mmCIF file with all atom_site columns, C-alpha atoms in Angstrom:
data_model
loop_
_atom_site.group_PDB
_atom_site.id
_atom_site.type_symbol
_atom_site.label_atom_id
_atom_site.label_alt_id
_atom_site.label_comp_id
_atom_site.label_asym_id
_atom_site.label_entity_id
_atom_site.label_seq_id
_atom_site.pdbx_PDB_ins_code
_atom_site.Cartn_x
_atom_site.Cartn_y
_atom_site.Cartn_z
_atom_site.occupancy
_atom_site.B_iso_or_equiv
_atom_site.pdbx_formal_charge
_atom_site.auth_seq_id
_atom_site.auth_comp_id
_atom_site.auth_asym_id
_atom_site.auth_atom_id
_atom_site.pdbx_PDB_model_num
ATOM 1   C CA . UNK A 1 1   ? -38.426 7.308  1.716   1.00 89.00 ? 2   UNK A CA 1
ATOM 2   C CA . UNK A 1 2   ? -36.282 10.373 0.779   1.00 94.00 ? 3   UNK A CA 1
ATOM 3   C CA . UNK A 1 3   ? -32.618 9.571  2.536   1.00 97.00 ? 4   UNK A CA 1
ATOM 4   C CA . UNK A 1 4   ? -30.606 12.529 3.185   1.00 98.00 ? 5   UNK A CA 1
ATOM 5   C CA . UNK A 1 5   ? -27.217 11.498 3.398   1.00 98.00 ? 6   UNK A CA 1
ATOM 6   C CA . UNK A 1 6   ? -24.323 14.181 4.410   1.00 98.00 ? 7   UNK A CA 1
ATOM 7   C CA . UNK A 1 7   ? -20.820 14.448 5.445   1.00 96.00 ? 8   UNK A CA 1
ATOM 8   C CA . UNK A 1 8   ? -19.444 16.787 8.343   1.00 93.00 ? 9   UNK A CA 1
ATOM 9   C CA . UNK A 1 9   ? -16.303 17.818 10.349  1.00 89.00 ? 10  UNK A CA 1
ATOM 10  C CA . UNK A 1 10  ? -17.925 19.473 13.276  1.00 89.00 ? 11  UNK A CA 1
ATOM 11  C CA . UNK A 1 11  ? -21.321 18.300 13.335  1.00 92.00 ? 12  UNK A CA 1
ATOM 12  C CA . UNK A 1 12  ? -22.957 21.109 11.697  1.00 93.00 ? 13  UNK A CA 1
ATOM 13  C CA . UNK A 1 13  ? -24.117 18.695 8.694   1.00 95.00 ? 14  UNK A CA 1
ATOM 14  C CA . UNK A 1 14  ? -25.307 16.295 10.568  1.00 96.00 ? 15  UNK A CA 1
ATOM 15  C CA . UNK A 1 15  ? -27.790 19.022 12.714  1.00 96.00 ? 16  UNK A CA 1
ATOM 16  C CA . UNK A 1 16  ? -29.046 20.361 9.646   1.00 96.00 ? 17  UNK A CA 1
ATOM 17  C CA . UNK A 1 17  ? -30.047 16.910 8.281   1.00 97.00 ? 18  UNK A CA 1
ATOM 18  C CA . UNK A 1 18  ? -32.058 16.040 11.460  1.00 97.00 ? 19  UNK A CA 1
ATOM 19  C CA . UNK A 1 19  ? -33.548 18.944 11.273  1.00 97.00 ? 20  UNK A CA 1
ATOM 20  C CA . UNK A 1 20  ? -34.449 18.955 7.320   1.00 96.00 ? 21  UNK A CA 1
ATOM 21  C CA . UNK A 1 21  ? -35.965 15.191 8.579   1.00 97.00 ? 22  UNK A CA 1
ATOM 22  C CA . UNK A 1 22  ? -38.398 16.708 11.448  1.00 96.00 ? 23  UNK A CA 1
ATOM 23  C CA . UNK A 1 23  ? -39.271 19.118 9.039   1.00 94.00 ? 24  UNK A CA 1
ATOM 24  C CA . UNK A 1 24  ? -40.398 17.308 5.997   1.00 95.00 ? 25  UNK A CA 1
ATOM 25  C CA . UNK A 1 25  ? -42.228 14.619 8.545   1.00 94.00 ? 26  UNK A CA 1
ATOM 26  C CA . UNK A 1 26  ? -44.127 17.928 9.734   1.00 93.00 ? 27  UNK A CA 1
ATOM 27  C CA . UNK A 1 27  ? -44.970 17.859 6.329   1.00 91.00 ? 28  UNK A CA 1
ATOM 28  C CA . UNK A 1 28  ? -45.726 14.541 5.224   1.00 92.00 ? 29  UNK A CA 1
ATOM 29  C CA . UNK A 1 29  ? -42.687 13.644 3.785   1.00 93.00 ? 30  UNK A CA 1
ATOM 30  C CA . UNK A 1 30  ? -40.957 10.273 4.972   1.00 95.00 ? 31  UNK A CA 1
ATOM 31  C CA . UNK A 1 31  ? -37.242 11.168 5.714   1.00 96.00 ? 32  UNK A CA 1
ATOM 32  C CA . UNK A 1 32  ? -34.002 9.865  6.818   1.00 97.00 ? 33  UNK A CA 1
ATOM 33  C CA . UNK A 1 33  ? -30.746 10.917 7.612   1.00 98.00 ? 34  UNK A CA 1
ATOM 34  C CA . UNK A 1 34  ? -27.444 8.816  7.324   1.00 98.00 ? 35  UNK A CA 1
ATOM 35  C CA . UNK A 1 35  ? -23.880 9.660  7.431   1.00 97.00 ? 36  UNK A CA 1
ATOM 36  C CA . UNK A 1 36  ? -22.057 9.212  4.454   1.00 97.00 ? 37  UNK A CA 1
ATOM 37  C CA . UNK A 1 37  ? -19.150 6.907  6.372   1.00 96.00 ? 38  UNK A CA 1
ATOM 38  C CA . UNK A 1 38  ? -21.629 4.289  7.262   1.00 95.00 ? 39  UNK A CA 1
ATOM 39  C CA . UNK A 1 39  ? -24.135 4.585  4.122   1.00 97.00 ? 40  UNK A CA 1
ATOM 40  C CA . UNK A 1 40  ? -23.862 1.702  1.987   1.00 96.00 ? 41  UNK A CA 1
ATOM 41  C CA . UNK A 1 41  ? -22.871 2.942  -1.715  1.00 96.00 ? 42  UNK A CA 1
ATOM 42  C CA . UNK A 1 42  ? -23.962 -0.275 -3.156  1.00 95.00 ? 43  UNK A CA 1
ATOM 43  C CA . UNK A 1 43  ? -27.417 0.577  -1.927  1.00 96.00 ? 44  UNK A CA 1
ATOM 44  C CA . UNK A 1 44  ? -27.453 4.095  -3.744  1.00 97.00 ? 45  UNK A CA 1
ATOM 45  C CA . UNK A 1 45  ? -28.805 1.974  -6.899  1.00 96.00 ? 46  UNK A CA 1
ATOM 46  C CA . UNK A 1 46  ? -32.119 1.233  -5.471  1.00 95.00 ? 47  UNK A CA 1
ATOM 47  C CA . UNK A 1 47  ? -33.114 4.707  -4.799  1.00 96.00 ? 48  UNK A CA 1
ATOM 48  C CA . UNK A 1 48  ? -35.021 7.225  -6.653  1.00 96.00 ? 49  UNK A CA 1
ATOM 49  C CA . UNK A 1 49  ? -34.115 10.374 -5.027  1.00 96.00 ? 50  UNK A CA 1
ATOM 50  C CA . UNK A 1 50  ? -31.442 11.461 -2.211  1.00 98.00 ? 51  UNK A CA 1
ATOM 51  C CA . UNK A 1 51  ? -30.206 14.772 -0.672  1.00 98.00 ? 52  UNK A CA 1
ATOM 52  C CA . UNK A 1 52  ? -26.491 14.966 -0.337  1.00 98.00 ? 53  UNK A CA 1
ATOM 53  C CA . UNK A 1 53  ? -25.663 17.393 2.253   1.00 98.00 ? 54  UNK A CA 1
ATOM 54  C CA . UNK A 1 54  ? -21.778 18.624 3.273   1.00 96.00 ? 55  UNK A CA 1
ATOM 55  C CA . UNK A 1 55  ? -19.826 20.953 4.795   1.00 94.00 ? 56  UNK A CA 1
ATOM 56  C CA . UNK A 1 56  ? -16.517 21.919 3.066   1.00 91.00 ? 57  UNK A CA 1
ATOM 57  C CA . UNK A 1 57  ? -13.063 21.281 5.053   1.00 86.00 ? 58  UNK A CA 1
ATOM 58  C CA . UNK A 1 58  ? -9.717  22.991 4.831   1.00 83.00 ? 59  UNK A CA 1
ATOM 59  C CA . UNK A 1 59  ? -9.335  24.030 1.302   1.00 84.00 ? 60  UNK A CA 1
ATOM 60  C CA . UNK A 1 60  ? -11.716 23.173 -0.127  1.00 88.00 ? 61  UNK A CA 1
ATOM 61  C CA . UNK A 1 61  ? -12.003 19.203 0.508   1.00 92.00 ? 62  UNK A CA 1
ATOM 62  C CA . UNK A 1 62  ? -14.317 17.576 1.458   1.00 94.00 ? 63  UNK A CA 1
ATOM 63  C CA . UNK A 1 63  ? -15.450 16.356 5.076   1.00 94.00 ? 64  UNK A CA 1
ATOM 64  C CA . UNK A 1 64  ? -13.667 13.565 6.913   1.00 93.00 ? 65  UNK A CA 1
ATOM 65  C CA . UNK A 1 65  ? -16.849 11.625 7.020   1.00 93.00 ? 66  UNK A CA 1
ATOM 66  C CA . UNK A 1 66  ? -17.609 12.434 3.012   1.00 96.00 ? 67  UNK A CA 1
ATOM 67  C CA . UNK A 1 67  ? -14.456 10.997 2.029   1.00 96.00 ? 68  UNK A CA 1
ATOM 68  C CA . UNK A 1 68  ? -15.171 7.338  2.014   1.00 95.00 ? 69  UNK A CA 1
ATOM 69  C CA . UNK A 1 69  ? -18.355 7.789  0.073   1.00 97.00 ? 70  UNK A CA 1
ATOM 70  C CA . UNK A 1 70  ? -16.874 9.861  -2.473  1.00 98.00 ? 71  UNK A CA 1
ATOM 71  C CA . UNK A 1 71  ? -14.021 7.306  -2.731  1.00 97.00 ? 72  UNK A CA 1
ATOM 72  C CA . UNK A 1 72  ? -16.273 4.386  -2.912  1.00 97.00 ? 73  UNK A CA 1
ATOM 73  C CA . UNK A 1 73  ? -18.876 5.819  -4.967  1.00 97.00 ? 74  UNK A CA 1
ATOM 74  C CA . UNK A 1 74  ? -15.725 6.839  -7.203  1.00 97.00 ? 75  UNK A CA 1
ATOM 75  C CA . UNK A 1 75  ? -14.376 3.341  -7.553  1.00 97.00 ? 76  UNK A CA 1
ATOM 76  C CA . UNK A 1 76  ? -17.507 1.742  -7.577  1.00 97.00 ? 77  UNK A CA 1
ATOM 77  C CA . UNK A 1 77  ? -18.861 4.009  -10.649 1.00 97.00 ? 78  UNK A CA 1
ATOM 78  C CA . UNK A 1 78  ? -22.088 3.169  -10.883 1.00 97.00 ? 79  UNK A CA 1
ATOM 79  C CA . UNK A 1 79  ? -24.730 3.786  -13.525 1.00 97.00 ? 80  UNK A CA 1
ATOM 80  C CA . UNK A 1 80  ? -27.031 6.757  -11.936 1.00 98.00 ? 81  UNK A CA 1
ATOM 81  C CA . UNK A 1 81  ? -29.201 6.962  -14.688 1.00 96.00 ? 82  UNK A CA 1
ATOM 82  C CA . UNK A 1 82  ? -32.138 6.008  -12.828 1.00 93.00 ? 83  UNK A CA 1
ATOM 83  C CA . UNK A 1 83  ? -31.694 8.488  -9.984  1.00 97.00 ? 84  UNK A CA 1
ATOM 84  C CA . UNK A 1 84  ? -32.432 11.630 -8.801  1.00 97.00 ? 85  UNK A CA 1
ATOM 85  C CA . UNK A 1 85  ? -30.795 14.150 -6.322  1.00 98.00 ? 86  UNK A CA 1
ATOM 86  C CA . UNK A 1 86  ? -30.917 16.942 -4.555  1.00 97.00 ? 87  UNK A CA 1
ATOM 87  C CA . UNK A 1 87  ? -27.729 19.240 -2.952  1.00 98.00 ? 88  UNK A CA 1
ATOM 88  C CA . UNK A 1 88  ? -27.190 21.366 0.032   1.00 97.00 ? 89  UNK A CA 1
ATOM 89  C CA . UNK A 1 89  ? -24.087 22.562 1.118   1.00 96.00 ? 90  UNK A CA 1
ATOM 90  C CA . UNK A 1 90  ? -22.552 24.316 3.894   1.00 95.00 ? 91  UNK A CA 1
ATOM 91  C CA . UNK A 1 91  ? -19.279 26.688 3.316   1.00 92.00 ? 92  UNK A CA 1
ATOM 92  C CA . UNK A 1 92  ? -17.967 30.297 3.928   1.00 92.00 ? 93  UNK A CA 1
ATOM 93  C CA . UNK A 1 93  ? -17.842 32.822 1.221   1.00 92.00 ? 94  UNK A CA 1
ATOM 94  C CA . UNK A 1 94  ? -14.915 34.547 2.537   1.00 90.00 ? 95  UNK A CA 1
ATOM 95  C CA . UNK A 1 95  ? -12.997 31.823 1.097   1.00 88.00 ? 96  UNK A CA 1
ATOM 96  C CA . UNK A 1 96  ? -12.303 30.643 -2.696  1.00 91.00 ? 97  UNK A CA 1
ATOM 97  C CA . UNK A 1 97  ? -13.494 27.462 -2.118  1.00 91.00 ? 98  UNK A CA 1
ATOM 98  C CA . UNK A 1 98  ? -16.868 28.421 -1.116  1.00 92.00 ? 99  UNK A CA 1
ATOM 99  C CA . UNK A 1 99  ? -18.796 25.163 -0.832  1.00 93.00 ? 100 UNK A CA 1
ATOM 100 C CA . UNK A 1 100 ? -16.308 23.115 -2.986  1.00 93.00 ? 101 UNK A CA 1
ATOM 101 C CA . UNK A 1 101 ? -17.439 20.309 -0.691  1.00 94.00 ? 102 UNK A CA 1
ATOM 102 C CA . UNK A 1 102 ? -20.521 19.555 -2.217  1.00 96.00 ? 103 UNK A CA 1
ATOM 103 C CA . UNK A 1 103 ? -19.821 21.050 -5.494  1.00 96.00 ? 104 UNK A CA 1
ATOM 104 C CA . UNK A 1 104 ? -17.437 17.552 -5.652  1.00 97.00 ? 105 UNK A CA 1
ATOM 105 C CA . UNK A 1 105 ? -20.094 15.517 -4.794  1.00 98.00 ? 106 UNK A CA 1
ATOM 106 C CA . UNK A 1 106 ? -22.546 17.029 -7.278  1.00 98.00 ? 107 UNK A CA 1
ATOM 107 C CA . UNK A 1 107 ? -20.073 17.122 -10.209 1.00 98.00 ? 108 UNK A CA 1
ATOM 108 C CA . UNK A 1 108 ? -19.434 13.353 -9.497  1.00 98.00 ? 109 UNK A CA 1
ATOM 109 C CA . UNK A 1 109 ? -22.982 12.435 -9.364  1.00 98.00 ? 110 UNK A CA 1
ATOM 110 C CA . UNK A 1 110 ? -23.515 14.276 -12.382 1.00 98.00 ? 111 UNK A CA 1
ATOM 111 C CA . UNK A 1 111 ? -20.910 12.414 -14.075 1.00 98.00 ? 112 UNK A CA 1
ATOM 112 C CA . UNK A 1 112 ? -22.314 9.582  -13.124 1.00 98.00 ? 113 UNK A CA 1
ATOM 113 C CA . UNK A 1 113 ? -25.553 9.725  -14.731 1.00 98.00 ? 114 UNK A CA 1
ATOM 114 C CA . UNK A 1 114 ? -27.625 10.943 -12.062 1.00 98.00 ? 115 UNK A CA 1
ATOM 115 C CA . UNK A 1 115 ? -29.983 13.956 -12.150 1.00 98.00 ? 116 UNK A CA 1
ATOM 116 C CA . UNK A 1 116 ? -30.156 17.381 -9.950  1.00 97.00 ? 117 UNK A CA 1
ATOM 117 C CA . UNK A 1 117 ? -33.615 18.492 -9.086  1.00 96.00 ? 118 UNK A CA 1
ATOM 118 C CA . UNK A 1 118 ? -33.956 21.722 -8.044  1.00 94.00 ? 119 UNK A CA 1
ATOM 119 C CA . UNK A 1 119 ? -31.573 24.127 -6.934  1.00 94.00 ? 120 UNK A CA 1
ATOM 120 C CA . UNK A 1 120 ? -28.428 23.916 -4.919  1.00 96.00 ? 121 UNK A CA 1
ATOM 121 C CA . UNK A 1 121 ? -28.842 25.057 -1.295  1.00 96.00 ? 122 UNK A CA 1
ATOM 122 C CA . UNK A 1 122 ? -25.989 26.752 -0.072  1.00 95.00 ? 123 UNK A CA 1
ATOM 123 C CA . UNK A 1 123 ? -25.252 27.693 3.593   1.00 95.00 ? 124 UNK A CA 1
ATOM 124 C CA . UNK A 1 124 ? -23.185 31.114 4.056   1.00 95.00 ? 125 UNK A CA 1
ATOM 125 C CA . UNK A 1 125 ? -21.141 31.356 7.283   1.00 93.00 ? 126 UNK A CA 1
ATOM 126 C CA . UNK A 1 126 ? -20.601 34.542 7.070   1.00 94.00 ? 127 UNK A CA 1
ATOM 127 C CA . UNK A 1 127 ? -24.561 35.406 7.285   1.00 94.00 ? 128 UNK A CA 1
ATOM 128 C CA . UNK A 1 128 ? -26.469 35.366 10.250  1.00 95.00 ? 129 UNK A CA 1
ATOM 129 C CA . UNK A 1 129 ? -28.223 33.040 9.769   1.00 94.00 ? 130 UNK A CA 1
ATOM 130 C CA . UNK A 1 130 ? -28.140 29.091 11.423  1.00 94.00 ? 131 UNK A CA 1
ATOM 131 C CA . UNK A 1 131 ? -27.208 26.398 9.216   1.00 94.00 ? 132 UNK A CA 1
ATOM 132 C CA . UNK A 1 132 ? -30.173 24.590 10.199  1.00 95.00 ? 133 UNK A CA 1
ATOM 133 C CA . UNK A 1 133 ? -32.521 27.235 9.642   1.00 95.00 ? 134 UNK A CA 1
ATOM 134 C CA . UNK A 1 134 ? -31.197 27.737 5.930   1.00 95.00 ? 135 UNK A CA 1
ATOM 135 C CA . UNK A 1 135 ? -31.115 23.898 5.083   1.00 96.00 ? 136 UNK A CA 1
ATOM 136 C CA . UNK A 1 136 ? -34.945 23.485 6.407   1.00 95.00 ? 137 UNK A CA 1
ATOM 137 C CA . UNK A 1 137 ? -35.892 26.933 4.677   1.00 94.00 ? 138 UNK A CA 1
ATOM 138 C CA . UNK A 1 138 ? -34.615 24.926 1.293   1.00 95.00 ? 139 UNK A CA 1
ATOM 139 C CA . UNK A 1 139 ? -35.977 21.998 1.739   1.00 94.00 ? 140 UNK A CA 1
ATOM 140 C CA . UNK A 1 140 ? -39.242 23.722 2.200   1.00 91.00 ? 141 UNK A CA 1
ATOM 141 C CA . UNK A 1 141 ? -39.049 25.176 -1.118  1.00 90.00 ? 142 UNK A CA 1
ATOM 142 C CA . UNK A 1 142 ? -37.422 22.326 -2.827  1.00 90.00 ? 143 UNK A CA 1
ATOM 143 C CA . UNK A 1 143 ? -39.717 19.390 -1.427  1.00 86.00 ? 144 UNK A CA 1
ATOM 144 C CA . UNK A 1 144 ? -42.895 21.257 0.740   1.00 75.00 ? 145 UNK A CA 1
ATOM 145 C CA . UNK A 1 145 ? -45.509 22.288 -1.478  1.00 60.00 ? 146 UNK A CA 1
ATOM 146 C CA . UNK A 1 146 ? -48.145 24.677 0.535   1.00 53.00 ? 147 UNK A CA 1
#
């Protein structure tokens, strides 16, 4: 089962995950979503492939709900070797820290041995277009083959 786990402020994350779920089940693809303030980090071991998904807050930090999953993954430093990931993130290119949110996460994972598959999705506030609409558009192309 592919888990998609993201962190969010307002909410938005969380939408687009439940979304990207209903629309990889449409597809045959088993999928979860879980918050990243109640997902287990000693579990992220035993998978083979997640999504991270999060917003970016303030200045660039990330999430409220991201932050204990960053700082437990972090401390816990655990050998990712074996897994694989894939990266969406929501953010607003009028600002400098355009996604820095999940760019974290991804340089993290990275430098914990894990792998990036794909490319990263990035949501643009500033185009009209809904953040749910652009994460299930990705996931199509990332995860949906037709």
């Amino acid at each position: 089962m592919l888990k998609i786990i993201f962190g969010t402020e307002s909410g938005n994350a969380e939408m687009a995950a439940e979304d990207m779920v209903a629309a990889l089940y449409e597809s045959g693809i088993e999928a979860t979503a879980v918050a990243m303030d109640i997902y287990d980090v000693a579990q992220i071991t035993q998978e083979e492939h997640v999504i991270l998904m999060a917003s970016t807050y303030g200045e660039g930090e990330l999430p409220m709900t991201a932050v204990p999953f960053y700082e437990s993954l972090k401390a816990a430093s655990p050998n990712l070797s074996g897994l694989k990931f894939s990266a969406f993130g929501l953010g607003d290119s009028s600002y400098e820290t355009y996604n820095q949110g999940i760019k974290s996460l991804i340089y993290l994972m990275k430098q914990l041995g894990a792998v990036e598959v794909g490319e990263t999705g990035f949501h643009d506030a500033t185009l009209p277009y809904s953040v749910s609409d652009m994460a299930v558009c990705w996931a199509s192309r990332q995860f949906i083959v037709a």
